[in-house]
mmCIF file of C-alpha atoms in Angstrom:
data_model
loop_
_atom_site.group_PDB
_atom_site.id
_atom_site.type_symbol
_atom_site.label_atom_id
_atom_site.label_comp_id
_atom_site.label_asym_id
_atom_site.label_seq_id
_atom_site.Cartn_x
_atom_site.Cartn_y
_atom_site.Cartn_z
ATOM 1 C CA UNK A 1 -12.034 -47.628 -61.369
ATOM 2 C CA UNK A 2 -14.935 -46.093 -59.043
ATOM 3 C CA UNK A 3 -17.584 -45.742 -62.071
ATOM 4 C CA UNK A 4 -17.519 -49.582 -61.466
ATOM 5 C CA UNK A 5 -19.278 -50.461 -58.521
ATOM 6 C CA UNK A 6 -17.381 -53.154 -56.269
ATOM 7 C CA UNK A 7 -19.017 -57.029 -56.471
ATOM 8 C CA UNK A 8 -21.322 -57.548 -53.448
ATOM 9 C CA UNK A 9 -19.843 -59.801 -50.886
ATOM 10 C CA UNK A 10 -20.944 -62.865 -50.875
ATOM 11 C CA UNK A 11 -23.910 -64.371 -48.222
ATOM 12 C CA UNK A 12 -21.194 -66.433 -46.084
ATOM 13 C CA UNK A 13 -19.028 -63.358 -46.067
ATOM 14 C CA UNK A 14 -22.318 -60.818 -44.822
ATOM 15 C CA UNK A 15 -22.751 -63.812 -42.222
ATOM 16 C CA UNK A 16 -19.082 -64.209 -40.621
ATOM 17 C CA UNK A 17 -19.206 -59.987 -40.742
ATOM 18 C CA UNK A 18 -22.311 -59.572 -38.555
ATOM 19 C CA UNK A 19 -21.205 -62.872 -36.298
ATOM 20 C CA UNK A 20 -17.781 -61.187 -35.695
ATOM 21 C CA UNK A 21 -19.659 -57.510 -34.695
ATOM 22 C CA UNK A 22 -22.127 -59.578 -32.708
ATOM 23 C CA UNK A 23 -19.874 -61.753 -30.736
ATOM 24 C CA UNK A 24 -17.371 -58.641 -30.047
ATOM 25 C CA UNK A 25 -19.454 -55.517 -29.364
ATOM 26 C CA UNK A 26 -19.382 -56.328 -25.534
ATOM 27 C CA UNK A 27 -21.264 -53.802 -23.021
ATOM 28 C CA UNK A 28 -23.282 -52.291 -25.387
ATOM 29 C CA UNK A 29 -22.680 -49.755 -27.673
ATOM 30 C CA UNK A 30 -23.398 -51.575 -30.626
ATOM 31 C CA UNK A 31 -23.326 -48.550 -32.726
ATOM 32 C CA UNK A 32 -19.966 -47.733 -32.267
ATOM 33 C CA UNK A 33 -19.094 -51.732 -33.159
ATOM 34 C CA UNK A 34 -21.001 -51.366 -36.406
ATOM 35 C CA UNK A 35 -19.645 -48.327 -37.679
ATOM 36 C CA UNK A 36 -16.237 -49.574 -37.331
ATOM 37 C CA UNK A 37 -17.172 -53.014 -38.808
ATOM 38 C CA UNK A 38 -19.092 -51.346 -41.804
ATOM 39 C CA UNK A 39 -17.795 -48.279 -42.791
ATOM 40 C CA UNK A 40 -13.925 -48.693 -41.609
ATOM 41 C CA UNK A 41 -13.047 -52.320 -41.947
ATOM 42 C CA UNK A 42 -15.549 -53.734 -44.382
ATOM 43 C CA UNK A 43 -15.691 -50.101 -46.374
ATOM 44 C CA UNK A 44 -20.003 -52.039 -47.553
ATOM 45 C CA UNK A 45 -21.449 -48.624 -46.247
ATOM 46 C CA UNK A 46 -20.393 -44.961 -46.219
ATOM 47 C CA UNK A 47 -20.798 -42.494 -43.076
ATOM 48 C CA UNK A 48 -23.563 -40.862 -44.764
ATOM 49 C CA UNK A 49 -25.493 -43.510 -45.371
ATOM 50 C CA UNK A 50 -24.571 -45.196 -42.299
ATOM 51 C CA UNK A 51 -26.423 -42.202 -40.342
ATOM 52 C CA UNK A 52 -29.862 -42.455 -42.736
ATOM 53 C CA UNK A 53 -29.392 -45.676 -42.257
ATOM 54 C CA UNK A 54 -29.246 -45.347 -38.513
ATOM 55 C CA UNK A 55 -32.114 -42.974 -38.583
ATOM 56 C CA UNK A 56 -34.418 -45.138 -40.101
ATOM 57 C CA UNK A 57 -33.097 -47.726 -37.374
ATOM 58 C CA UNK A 58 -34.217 -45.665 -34.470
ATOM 59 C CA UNK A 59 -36.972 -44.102 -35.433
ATOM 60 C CA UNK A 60 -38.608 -47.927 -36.208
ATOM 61 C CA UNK A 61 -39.291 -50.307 -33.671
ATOM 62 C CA UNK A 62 -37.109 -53.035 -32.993
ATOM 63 C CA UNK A 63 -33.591 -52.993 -31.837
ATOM 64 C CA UNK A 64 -30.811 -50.599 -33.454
ATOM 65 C CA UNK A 65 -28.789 -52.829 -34.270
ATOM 66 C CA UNK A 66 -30.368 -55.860 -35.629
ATOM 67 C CA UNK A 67 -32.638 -53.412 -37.712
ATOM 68 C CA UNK A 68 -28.557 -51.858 -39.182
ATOM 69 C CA UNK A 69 -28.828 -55.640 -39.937
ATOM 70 C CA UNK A 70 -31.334 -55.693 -42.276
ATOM 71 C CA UNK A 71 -31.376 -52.454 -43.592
ATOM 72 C CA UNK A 72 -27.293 -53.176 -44.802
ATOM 73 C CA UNK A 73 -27.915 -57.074 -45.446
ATOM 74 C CA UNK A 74 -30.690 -56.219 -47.863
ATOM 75 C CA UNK A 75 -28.224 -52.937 -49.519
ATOM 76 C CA UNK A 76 -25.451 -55.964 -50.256
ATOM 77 C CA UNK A 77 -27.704 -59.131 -50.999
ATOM 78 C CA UNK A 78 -31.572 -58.360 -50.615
ATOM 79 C CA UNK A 79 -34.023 -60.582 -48.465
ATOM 80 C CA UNK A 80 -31.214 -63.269 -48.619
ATOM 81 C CA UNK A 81 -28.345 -60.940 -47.358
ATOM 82 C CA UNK A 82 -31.005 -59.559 -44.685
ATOM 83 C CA UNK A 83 -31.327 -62.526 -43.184
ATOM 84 C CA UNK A 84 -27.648 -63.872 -42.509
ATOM 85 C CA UNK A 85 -26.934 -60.844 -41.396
ATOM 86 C CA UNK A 86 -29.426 -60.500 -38.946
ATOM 87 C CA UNK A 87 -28.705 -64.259 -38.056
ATOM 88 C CA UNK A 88 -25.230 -63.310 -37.542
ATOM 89 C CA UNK A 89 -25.912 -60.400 -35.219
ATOM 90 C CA UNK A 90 -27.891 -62.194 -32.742
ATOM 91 C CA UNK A 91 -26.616 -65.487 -32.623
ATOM 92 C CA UNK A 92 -23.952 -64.887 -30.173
ATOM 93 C CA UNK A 93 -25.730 -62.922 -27.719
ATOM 94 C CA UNK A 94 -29.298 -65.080 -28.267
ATOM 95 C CA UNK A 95 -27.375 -68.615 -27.577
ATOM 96 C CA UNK A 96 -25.191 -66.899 -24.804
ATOM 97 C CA UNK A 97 -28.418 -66.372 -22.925
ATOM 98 C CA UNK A 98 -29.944 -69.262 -23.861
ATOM 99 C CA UNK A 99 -26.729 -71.018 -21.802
ATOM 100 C CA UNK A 100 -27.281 -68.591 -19.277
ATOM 101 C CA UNK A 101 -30.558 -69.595 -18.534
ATOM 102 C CA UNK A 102 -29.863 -72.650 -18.022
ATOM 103 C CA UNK A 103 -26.536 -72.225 -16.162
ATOM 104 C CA UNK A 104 -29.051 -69.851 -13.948
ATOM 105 C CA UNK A 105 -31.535 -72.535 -13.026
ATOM 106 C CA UNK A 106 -28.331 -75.107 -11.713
ATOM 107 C CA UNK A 107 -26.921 -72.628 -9.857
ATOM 108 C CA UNK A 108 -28.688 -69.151 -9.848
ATOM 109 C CA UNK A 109 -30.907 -69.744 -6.709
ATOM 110 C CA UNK A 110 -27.439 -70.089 -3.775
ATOM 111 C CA UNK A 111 -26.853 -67.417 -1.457
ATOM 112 C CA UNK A 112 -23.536 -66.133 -3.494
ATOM 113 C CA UNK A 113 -24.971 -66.113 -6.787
ATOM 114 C CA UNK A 114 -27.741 -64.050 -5.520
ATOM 115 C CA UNK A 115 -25.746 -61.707 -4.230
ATOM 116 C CA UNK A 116 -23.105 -61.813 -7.273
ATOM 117 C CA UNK A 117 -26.215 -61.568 -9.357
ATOM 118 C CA UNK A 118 -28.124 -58.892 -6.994
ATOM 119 C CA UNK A 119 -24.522 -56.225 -7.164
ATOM 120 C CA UNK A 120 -25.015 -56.700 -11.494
ATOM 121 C CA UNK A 121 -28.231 -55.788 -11.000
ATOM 122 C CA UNK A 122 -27.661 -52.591 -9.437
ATOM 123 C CA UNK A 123 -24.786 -51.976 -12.099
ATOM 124 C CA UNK A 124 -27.105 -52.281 -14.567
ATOM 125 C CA UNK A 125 -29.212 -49.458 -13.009
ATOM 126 C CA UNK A 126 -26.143 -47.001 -13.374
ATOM 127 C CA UNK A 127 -25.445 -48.013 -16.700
ATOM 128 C CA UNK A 128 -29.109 -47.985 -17.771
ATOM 129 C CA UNK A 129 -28.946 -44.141 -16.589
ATOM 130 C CA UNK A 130 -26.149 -43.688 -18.271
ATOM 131 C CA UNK A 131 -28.072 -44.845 -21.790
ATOM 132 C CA UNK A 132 -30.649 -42.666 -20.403
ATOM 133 C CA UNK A 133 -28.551 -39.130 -20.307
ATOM 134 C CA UNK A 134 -26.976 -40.058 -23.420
ATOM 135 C CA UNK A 135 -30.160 -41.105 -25.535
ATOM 136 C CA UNK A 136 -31.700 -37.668 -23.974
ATOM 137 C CA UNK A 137 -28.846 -35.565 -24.752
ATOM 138 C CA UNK A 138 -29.378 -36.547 -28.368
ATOM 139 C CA UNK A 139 -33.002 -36.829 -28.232
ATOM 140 C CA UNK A 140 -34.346 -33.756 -26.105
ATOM 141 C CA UNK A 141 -33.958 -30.034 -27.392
ATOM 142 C CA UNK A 142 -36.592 -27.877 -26.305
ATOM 143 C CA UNK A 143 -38.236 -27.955 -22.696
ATOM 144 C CA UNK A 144 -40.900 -29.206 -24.051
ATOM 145 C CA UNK A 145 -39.379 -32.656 -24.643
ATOM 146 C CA UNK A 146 -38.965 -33.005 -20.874
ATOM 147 C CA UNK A 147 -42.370 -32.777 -20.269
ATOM 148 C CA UNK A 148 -42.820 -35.181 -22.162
ATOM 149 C CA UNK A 149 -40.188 -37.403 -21.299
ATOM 150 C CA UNK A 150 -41.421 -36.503 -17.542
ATOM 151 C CA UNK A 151 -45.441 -37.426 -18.547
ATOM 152 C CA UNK A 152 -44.033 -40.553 -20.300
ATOM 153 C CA UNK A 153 -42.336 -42.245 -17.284
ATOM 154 C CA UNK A 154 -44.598 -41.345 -14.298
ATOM 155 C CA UNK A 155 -47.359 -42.641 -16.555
ATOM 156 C CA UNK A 156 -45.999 -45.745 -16.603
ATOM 157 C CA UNK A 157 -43.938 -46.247 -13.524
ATOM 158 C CA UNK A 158 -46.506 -44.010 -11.544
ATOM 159 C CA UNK A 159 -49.580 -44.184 -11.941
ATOM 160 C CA UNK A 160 -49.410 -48.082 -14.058
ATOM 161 C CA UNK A 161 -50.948 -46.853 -17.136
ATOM 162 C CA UNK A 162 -50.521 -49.398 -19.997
ATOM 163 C CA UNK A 163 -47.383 -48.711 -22.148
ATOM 164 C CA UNK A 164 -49.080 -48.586 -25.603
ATOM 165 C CA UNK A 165 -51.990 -45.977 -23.998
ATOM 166 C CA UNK A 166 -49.321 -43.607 -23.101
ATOM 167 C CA UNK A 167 -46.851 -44.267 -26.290
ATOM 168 C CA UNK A 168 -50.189 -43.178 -28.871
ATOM 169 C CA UNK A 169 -51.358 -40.880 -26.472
ATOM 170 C CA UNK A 170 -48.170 -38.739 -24.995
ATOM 171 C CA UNK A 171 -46.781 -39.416 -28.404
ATOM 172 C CA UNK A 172 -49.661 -37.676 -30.541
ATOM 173 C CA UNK A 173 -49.292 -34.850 -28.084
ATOM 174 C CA UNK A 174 -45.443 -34.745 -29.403
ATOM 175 C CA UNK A 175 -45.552 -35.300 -32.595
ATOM 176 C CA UNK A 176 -48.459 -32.683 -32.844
ATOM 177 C CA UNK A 177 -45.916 -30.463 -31.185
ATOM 178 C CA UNK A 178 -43.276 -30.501 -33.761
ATOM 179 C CA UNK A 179 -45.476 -30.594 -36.262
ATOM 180 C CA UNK A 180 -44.760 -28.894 -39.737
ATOM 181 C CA UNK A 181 -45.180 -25.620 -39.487
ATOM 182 C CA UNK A 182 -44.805 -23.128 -42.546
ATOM 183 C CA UNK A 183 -44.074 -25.352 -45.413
ATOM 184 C CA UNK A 184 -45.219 -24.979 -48.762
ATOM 185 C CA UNK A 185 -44.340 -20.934 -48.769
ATOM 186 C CA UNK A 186 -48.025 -20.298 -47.814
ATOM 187 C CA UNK A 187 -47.408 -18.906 -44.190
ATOM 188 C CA UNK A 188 -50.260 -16.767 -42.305
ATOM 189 C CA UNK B 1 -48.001 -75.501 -26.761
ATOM 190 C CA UNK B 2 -50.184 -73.175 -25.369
ATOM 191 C CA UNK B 3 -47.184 -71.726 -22.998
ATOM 192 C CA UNK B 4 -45.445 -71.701 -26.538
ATOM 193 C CA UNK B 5 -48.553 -69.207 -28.251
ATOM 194 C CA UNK B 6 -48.239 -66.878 -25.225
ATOM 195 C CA UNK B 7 -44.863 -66.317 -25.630
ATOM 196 C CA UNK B 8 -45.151 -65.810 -29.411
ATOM 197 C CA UNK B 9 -47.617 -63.205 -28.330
ATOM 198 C CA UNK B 10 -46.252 -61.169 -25.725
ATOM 199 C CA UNK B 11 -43.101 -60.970 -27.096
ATOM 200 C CA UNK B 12 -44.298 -60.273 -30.652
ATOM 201 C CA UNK B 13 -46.045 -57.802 -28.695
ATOM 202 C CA UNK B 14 -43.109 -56.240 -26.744
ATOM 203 C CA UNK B 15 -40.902 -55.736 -29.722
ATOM 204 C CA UNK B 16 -43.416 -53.191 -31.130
ATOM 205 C CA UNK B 17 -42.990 -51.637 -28.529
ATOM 206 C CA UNK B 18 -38.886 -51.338 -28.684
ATOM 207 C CA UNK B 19 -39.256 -47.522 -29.969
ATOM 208 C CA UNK B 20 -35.594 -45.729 -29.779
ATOM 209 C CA UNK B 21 -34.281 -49.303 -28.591
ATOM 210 C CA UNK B 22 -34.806 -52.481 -26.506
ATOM 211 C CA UNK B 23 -35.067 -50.777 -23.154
ATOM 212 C CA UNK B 24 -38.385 -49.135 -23.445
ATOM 213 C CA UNK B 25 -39.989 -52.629 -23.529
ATOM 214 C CA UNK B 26 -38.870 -53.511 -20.263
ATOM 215 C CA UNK B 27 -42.034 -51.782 -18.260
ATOM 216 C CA UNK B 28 -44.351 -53.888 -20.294
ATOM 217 C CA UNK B 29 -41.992 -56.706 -20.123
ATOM 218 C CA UNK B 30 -42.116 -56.690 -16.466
ATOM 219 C CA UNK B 31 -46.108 -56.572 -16.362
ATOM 220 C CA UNK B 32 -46.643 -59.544 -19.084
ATOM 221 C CA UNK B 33 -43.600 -62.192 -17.619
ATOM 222 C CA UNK B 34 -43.809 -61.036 -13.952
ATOM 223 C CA UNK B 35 -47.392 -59.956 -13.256
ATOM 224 C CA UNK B 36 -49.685 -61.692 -15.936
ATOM 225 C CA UNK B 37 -48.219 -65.083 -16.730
ATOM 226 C CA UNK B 38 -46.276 -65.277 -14.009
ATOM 227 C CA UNK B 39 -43.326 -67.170 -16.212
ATOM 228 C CA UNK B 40 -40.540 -65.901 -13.628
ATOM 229 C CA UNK B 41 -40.135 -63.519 -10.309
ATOM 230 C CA UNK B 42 -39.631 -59.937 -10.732
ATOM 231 C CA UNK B 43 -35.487 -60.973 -9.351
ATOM 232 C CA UNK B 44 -35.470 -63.139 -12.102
ATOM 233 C CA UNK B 45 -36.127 -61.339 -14.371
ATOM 234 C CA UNK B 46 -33.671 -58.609 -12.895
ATOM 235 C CA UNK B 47 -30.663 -61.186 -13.014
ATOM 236 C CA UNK B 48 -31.572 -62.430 -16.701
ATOM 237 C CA UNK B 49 -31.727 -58.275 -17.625
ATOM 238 C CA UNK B 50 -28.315 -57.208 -15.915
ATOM 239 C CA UNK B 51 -26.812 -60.559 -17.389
ATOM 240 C CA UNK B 52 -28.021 -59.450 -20.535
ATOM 241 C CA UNK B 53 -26.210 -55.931 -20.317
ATOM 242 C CA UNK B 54 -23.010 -58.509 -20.226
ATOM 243 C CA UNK B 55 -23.807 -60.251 -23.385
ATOM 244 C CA UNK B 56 -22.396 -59.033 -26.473
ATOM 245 C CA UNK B 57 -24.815 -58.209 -29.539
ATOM 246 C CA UNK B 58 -27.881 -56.279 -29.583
ATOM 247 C CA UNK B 59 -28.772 -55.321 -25.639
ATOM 248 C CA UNK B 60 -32.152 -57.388 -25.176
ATOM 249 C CA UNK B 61 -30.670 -60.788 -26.366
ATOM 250 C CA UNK B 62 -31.641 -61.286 -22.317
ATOM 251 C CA UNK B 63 -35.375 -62.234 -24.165
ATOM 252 C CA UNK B 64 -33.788 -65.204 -25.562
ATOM 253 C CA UNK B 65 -33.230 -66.281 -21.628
ATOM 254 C CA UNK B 66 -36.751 -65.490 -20.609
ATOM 255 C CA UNK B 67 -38.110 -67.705 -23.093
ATOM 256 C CA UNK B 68 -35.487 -70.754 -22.241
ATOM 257 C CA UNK B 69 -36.149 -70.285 -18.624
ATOM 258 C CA UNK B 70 -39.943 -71.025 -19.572
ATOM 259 C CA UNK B 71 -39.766 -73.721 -22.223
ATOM 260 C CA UNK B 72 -36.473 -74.766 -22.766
ATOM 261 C CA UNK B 73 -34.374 -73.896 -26.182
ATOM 262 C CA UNK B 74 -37.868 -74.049 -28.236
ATOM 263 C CA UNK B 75 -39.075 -71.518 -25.477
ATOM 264 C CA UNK B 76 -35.810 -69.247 -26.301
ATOM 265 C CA UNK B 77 -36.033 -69.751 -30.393
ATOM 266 C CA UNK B 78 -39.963 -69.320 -30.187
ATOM 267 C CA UNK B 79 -39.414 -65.978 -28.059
ATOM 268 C CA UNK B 80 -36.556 -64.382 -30.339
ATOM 269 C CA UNK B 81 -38.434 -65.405 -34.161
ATOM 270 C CA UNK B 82 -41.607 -63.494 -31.958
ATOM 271 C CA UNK B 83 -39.205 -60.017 -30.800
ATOM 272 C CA UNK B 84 -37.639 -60.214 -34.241
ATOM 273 C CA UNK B 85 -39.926 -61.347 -36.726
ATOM 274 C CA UNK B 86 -42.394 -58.409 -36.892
ATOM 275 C CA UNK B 87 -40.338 -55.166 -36.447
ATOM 276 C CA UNK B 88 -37.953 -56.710 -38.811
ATOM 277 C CA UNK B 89 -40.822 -56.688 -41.561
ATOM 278 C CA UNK B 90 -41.423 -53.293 -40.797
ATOM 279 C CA UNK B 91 -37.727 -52.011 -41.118
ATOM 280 C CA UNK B 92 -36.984 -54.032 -44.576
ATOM 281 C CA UNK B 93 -40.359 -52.988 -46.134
ATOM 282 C CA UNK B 94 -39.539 -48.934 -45.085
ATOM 283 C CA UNK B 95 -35.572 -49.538 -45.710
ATOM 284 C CA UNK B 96 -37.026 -50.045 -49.268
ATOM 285 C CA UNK B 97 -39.168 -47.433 -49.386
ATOM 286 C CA UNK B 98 -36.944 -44.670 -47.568
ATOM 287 C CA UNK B 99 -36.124 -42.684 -50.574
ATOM 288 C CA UNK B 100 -39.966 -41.793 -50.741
ATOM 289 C CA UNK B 101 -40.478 -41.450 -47.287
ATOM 290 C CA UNK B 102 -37.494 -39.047 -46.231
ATOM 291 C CA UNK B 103 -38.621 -35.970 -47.717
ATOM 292 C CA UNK B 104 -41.982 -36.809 -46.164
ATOM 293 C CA UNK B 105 -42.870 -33.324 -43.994
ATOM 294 C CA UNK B 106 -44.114 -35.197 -40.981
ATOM 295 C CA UNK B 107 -41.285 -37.425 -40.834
ATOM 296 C CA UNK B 108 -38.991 -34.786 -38.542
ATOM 297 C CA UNK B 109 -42.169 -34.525 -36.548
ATOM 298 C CA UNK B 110 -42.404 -37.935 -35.785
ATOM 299 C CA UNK B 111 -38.981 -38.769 -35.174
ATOM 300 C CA UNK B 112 -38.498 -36.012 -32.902
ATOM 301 C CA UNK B 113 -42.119 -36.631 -30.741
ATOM 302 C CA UNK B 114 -41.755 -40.185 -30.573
ATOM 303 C CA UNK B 115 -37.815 -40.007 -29.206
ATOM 304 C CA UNK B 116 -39.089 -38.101 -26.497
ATOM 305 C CA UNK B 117 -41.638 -41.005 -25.944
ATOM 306 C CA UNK B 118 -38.706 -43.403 -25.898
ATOM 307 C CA UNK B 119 -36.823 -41.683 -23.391
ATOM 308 C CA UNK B 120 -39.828 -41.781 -21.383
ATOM 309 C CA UNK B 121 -39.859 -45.113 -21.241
ATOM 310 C CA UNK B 122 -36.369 -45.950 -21.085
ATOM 311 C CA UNK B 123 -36.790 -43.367 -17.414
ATOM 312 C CA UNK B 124 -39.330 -45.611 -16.729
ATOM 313 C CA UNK B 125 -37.840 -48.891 -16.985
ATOM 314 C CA UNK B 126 -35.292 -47.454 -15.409
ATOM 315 C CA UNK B 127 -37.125 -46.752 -12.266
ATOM 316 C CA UNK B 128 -38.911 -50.265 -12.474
ATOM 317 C CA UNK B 129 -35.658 -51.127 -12.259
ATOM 318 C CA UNK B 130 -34.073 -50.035 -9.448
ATOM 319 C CA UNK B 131 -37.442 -50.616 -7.446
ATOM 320 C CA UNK B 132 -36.316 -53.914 -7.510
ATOM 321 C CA UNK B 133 -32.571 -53.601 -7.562
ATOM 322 C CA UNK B 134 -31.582 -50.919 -5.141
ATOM 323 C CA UNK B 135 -32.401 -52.437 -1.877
ATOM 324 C CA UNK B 136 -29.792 -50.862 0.445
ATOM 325 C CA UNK B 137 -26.374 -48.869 0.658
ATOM 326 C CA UNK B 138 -24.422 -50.846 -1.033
ATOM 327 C CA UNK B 139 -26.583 -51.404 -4.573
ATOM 328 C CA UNK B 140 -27.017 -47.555 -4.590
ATOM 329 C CA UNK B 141 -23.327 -47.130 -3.900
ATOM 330 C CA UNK B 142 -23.051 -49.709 -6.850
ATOM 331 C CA UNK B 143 -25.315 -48.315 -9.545
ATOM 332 C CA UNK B 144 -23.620 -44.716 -8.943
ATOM 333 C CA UNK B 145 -20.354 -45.298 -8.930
ATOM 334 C CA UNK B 146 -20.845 -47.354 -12.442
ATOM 335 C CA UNK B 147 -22.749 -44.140 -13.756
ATOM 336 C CA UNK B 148 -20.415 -41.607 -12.438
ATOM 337 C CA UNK B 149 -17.629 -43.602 -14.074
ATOM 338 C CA UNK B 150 -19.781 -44.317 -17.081
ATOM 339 C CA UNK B 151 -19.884 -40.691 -17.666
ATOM 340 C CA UNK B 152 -16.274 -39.397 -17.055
ATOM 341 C CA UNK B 153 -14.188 -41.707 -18.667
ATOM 342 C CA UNK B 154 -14.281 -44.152 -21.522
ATOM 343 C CA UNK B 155 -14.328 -47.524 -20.021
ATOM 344 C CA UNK B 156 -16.093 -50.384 -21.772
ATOM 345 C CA UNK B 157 -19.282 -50.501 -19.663
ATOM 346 C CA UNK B 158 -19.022 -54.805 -19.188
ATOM 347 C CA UNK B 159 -15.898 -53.828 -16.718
ATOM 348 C CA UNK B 160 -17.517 -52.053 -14.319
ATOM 349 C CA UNK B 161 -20.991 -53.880 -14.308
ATOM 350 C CA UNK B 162 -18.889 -57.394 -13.642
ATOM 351 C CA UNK B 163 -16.801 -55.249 -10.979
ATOM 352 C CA UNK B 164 -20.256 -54.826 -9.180
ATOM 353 C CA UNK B 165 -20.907 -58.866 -8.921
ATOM 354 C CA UNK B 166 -17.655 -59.264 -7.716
ATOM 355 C CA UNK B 167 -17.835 -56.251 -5.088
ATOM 356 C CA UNK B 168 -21.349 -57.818 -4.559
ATOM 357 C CA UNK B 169 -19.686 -61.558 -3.651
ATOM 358 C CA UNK B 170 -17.506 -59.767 -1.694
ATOM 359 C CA UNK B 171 -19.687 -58.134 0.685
ATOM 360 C CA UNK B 172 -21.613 -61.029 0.594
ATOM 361 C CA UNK B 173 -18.090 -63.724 1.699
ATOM 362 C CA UNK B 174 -17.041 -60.813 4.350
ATOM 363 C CA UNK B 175 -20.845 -59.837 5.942
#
């Protein structure tokens, strides 16, 4: 019975899956929405390739989880099963805001929706901070990092340099600093 | 059709930029929309972001409102095809390739340099941030209270951001 590998689900199926994780996985978090959808409920991906394929997600650009997306759509289907599912992931969030805008430029601009708008705002500060410790805690492991993580920010909320200039530059200075060391059995 | 290019290409732009996740585009975001093109105010922009943290899906969906703000549902389409489009390239061509590239020595190396980057950047969007949002008592009171909460307990994070608006209207129906 498990020598035979499953059937792949089918493209509408890959679709409704993604559309259900990206209409539900409210106040962010979306890797805790996508493990459960993927490797408890649909059973497409297991745990252990659910973190490689998590690693590769973060260590790419682009967002976490629309590249899970297309890293499991193209597993199940290829380009085809890529593409709904990455459809499916943003759809519900992408047209939400699309409304919003638009809801925003009726109504946005009077006294209480600037201030109803104003108190999110400030939400969203403590919950950004909250990303932040939790994003560091699993980033940052030497003191090093924090230096880095320090020259990073007041670089570009400092002093205004432009975010690519300190990405390639603070980032060759990090990546030179956990660079291999010792491989190959031929240590000085 | 020209407002329709730029957008392509800043936010084609910004999404290489989404290292470690959406957030560490927001600096640059705020530069290109706010200070360059001058497609919204830097409040604006604010309101679309924290309305974004409310949306469900990926957390910079929020683009999607930039780009409808500026040129209707073409402006919103043309934005998220831009953010998407390239960085999704990269992550099916090296999803196919991973097998060679995970043993690859430097691989650790980069992972680990460039996710200090990221948090970098996330610490400095989130001081762009509350430049602009933190204006008094009460939106310091605010954003603390959601991170001290954030961090002790379990709550969904949507409850106590939308608690904020209403403690915001609030203030706002009483003052």
């Amino acid at each position: 019975m498990s020598a035979a590998a499953p059937a792949p689900p089918s493209l509408a199926r890959i679709f409704t899956a993604f559309l259900v994780m990206g209409a539900t996985s409210l106040g962010g978090g979306v890797v805790a929405y996508l493990r459960a959808g993927l490797v408890v409920r649909q059973r497409w991906v297991d745990d252990r390739t659910f973190v490689e394929l998590l690693a590769i997600s973060q260590t790419l650009p682009g967002l976490n989880a629309t590249n899970m997306a297309i890293l499991v759509g193209d597993r199940l289907r290829g380009t085809a099963g890529a593409l709904v599912a990455l459809l499916g992931m943003c759809l519900p969030g992408a047209s939400l805001m699309t409304g919003a805008a638009f809801v925003y430029g009726v109504g946005g601009d009077d006294a209480p929706s600037r201030a109803f708008l104003h108190a999110v705002a400030a939400g969203a500060v403590g919950l950004t901070l909250f990303v932040l410790v939790q994003l560091g805690a699993k980033t940052l492991s030497v003191a090093a990092d924090y230096v880095f993580v320090a020259l990073t920010a007041a670089a570009v909320a400092g002093f205004g340099v432009p975010v690519p200039v300190a990405l390639i530059g603070v980032g060759a200075l990090a990546i030179w600093w956990h660079r291999p060391r010792g491989g190959g059995g031929a240590a000085p | 059709m020209k407002q329709l290019g730029d957008l392509a290409l800043v936010f084609a732009y910004l999404s290489l930029l989404t290292i470690g996740g959406g957030m560490a585009a927001f600096p640059a975001m705020k530069e290109l929309t706010v200070d360059v093109h001058h497609w919204l105010t830097f409040p604006e922009l604010l309101h679309f972001y924290s309305l974004g943290q409310l949306a469900p899906g990926p957390n910079m969906m929020m683009v999607a409102a930039v780009g409808a703000w500026v040129a209707g549902p073409l402006g919103a389409l043309v934005v998220l095809v831009a953010f998407l489009l390239p960085t999704g390239l990269l992550t099916f061509a090296v999803g196919r390739a991973w097998t060679r590239l995970a043993s690859w020595r430097w691989r650790p190396a980069i992972q680990h340099g460039l996710g200090a980057v990221a948090v970098g950047l996330v610490l400095a969007g989130a001081i762009i941030l509350a430049r602009g949002a933190l204006t008094g008592p009460l939106p310091v009171a605010l954003a603390g209270g959601v991170f001290a909460l954030l961090m002790f307990t379990r709550i969904n994070p949507a409850i106590p951001v939308v608690a904020c608006g209403l403690a915001g209207l609030a203030a706002f129906m009483t003052g």
